[in-house]
Amino acid sequence: MKELSRTIKYVYEDGKEAAPSFTDSAKFTRILKVNVVTKAIVEKGPWTSQDDVIKGQTSPDIKGYVADKASVADVKVTADSAKPADEVVTYKKVEVPPTPTPTPEPKPTPTPEPKPEPKPEPKPVPPTPAPVPNKQVPNKPVEPKVPGTTALPNTGEKSSSAAVLGLGIVATLAGVSLIKPRLKEED
C-alpha cells in the first residue's frame, strides 16, 4: 500500500495557529503474486485507488481577519506522484480605520434685516364717470338687396367623389402618424 497526504495549516501572521489544520490523503494498493516456496515476488499488479484526489477546502472565516487564500484546491494524484506540498493559509488582521468624530459646523449668527422705511402712499383720485352715448334706433329694418331664398349656388354636381377620396387619404395618413410612434415605443 502507498499513501500520499497533504496538510492545510491555518496560521496568523505571527505563526500561531488560527484554526485547526486539515489533512486528507489518497491510498493506493496493488496485488502482488508471491512464490509460496521462495517467498519471492513473482508479479506486481497495477496500482489502484478508491479515490485519487486529495481534497482541498474553503478557508474558515475568522472575525477581524482576512485569509490570504479563500480556498485550497483539490489535487489529483497517482501512485507515482511525488508527495504534494503542504499548504499554509495566513490570516492578516483587518485594519479598522478610526471612526472620525464629526466636527460641528459653526452656525451663523442671525443678523437682523433692516426694515424698509414706509413710503407715503399717494391719495387715490376719484374716478370720473364715462359719458354714456345716446342710442339711436333705426326707423326701418335693413332689407337684403337680393330678394328670394337663401341657397348655395348650383355647381352642377350631385356629389363630389374627389372630395370624399381626399378626405379618406387625409384620415389614413393621420391614423398612421399616430400609430407609428406607439410602435417605436413598444420596441
XYZ file of C-alpha atoms in Angstrom:
187
model
C 0.000 0.000 0.000
C 1.112 3.547 -0.763
C -0.377 6.699 0.803
C 0.024 10.340 -0.275
C -1.250 13.067 2.062
C -1.365 16.850 2.313
C -1.980 19.119 5.316
C -3.514 22.588 5.140
C -2.412 24.765 8.075
C -4.226 27.933 9.167
C -1.999 30.452 10.983
C -1.886 34.122 11.992
C 0.909 36.388 10.760
C 2.914 35.659 13.920
C 2.798 31.887 13.160
C 0.287 30.914 15.860
C -2.485 28.510 14.869
C -5.621 30.355 13.688
C -7.819 27.288 13.068
C -7.360 23.500 13.230
C -5.284 22.024 10.386
C -6.943 19.882 7.715
C -5.284 16.694 6.398
C -6.504 14.474 3.579
C -4.852 11.545 1.793
C -5.162 9.190 -1.150
C -4.355 5.484 -0.698
C -3.134 3.188 -3.450
C -2.931 -0.607 -3.391
C -1.818 -3.328 -5.778
C -1.828 -7.079 -5.923
C 1.470 -8.920 -5.691
C 1.911 -12.546 -6.741
C 4.385 -14.277 -4.433
C 6.069 -17.665 -4.847
C 4.823 -19.629 -1.879
C 8.004 -21.657 -1.513
C 10.638 -18.965 -2.043
C 8.525 -16.017 -0.862
C 9.839 -14.033 -3.825
C 7.548 -11.576 -5.642
C 6.747 -13.083 -8.997
C 4.449 -10.388 -10.422
C 3.325 -6.867 -9.430
C -0.160 -5.704 -10.392
C -1.048 -2.084 -11.262
C -1.678 0.489 -8.516
C -5.373 1.139 -7.879
C -7.206 3.571 -5.630
C -10.755 4.184 -4.462
C -10.090 7.943 -4.518
C -7.123 9.518 -6.272
C -7.950 13.096 -5.217
C -6.566 14.813 -2.135
C -9.334 17.165 -1.073
C -8.927 20.888 -0.554
C -11.335 23.110 1.330
C -12.587 26.649 1.815
C -10.634 28.637 4.388
C -12.656 29.202 7.573
C -13.894 32.716 8.385
C -12.280 34.312 11.419
C -13.833 37.563 12.638
C -11.494 40.533 12.322
C -9.084 38.672 9.990
C -8.809 38.000 6.271
C -7.177 34.882 4.737
C -4.549 35.210 2.005
C -6.225 32.239 0.208
C -10.022 31.973 0.126
C -9.713 28.232 -0.513
C -7.202 25.491 -1.302
C -7.959 23.409 -4.409
C -8.189 19.621 -4.689
C -5.106 17.785 -6.034
C -5.357 14.729 -8.321
C -2.529 12.258 -7.681
C -1.275 8.892 -8.919
C 0.740 6.258 -7.100
C 3.852 7.559 -8.872
C 3.191 11.220 -7.904
C 5.500 12.996 -5.514
C 4.029 13.907 -2.140
C 2.034 17.132 -2.590
C 3.377 20.127 -0.685
C 1.570 21.157 2.477
C -0.376 24.424 2.196
C -0.289 27.327 4.660
C -3.122 29.874 4.809
C -2.119 33.051 6.644
C -4.659 35.299 8.359
C -3.982 39.032 8.445
C -5.734 41.369 10.888
C -8.231 43.674 9.194
C -7.268 47.277 9.775
C -10.299 49.174 11.041
C -9.932 52.848 10.282
C -10.641 55.048 13.289
C -14.123 56.457 13.329
C -13.834 60.131 12.548
C -15.538 62.412 15.018
C -17.652 64.865 13.123
C -16.704 68.477 13.627
C -19.829 70.526 14.177
C -20.280 73.187 11.569
C -20.430 76.685 13.009
C -23.929 78.057 12.873
C -24.148 81.568 11.508
C -25.471 84.123 13.941
C -28.621 85.685 12.582
C -28.296 89.335 11.710
C -31.470 91.389 11.835
C -32.594 92.557 8.447
C -33.108 96.297 8.119
C -36.778 97.167 7.829
C -37.572 99.412 4.891
C -38.968 102.797 5.743
C -42.640 103.150 4.919
C -43.282 105.156 1.780
C -46.138 107.597 1.756
C -48.968 106.268 -0.351
C -50.497 108.639 -2.898
C -54.133 109.512 -2.373
C -56.460 107.848 -4.861
C -58.027 110.072 -7.497
C -61.804 109.672 -7.617
C -62.891 108.224 -10.972
C -64.911 110.367 -13.298
C -67.942 108.695 -14.828
C -67.621 107.879 -18.522
C -70.083 109.617 -20.822
C -72.953 107.390 -21.955
C -73.568 107.550 -25.735
C -77.085 108.202 -26.933
C -78.679 105.228 -28.587
C -80.209 105.795 -31.974
C -82.945 103.470 -33.077
C -83.208 102.951 -36.845
C -86.584 103.710 -38.296
C -86.657 100.891 -40.766
C -85.003 97.430 -40.779
C -82.390 96.864 -43.435
C -83.606 94.670 -46.266
C -81.319 92.423 -48.327
C -80.546 93.637 -51.834
C -81.347 90.273 -53.470
C -84.779 89.054 -52.559
C -85.542 85.329 -52.567
C -84.482 82.148 -50.831
C -81.071 81.606 -49.361
C -79.397 78.795 -51.270
C -75.916 77.918 -52.351
C -75.032 78.293 -55.986
C -75.567 75.202 -58.097
C -72.256 73.853 -59.421
C -73.882 71.190 -61.467
C -72.554 68.211 -59.498
C -74.690 65.891 -57.402
C -71.769 64.600 -55.243
C -68.038 65.170 -55.193
C -66.121 61.882 -55.252
C -62.790 63.733 -55.344
C -63.590 65.430 -52.030
C -64.535 62.113 -50.401
C -61.341 60.479 -51.723
C -59.171 63.368 -50.454
C -60.812 63.233 -47.037
C -60.145 59.456 -46.840
C -56.433 59.892 -47.675
C -56.018 62.608 -45.040
C -57.715 60.422 -42.390
C -55.481 57.420 -43.277
C -52.257 59.479 -43.055
C -53.334 60.938 -39.706
C -54.021 57.444 -38.331
C -50.634 56.083 -39.491
C -48.758 59.049 -37.990
C -50.435 58.407 -34.616
C -49.748 54.637 -34.606
C -46.106 54.764 -35.788
C -44.712 56.458 -32.590
C -46.528 53.882 -30.450
C -44.879 51.021 -32.320
C -41.442 52.568 -31.752
C -42.177 52.976 -28.016
C -43.192 49.318 -27.675
C -39.924 48.088 -29.239
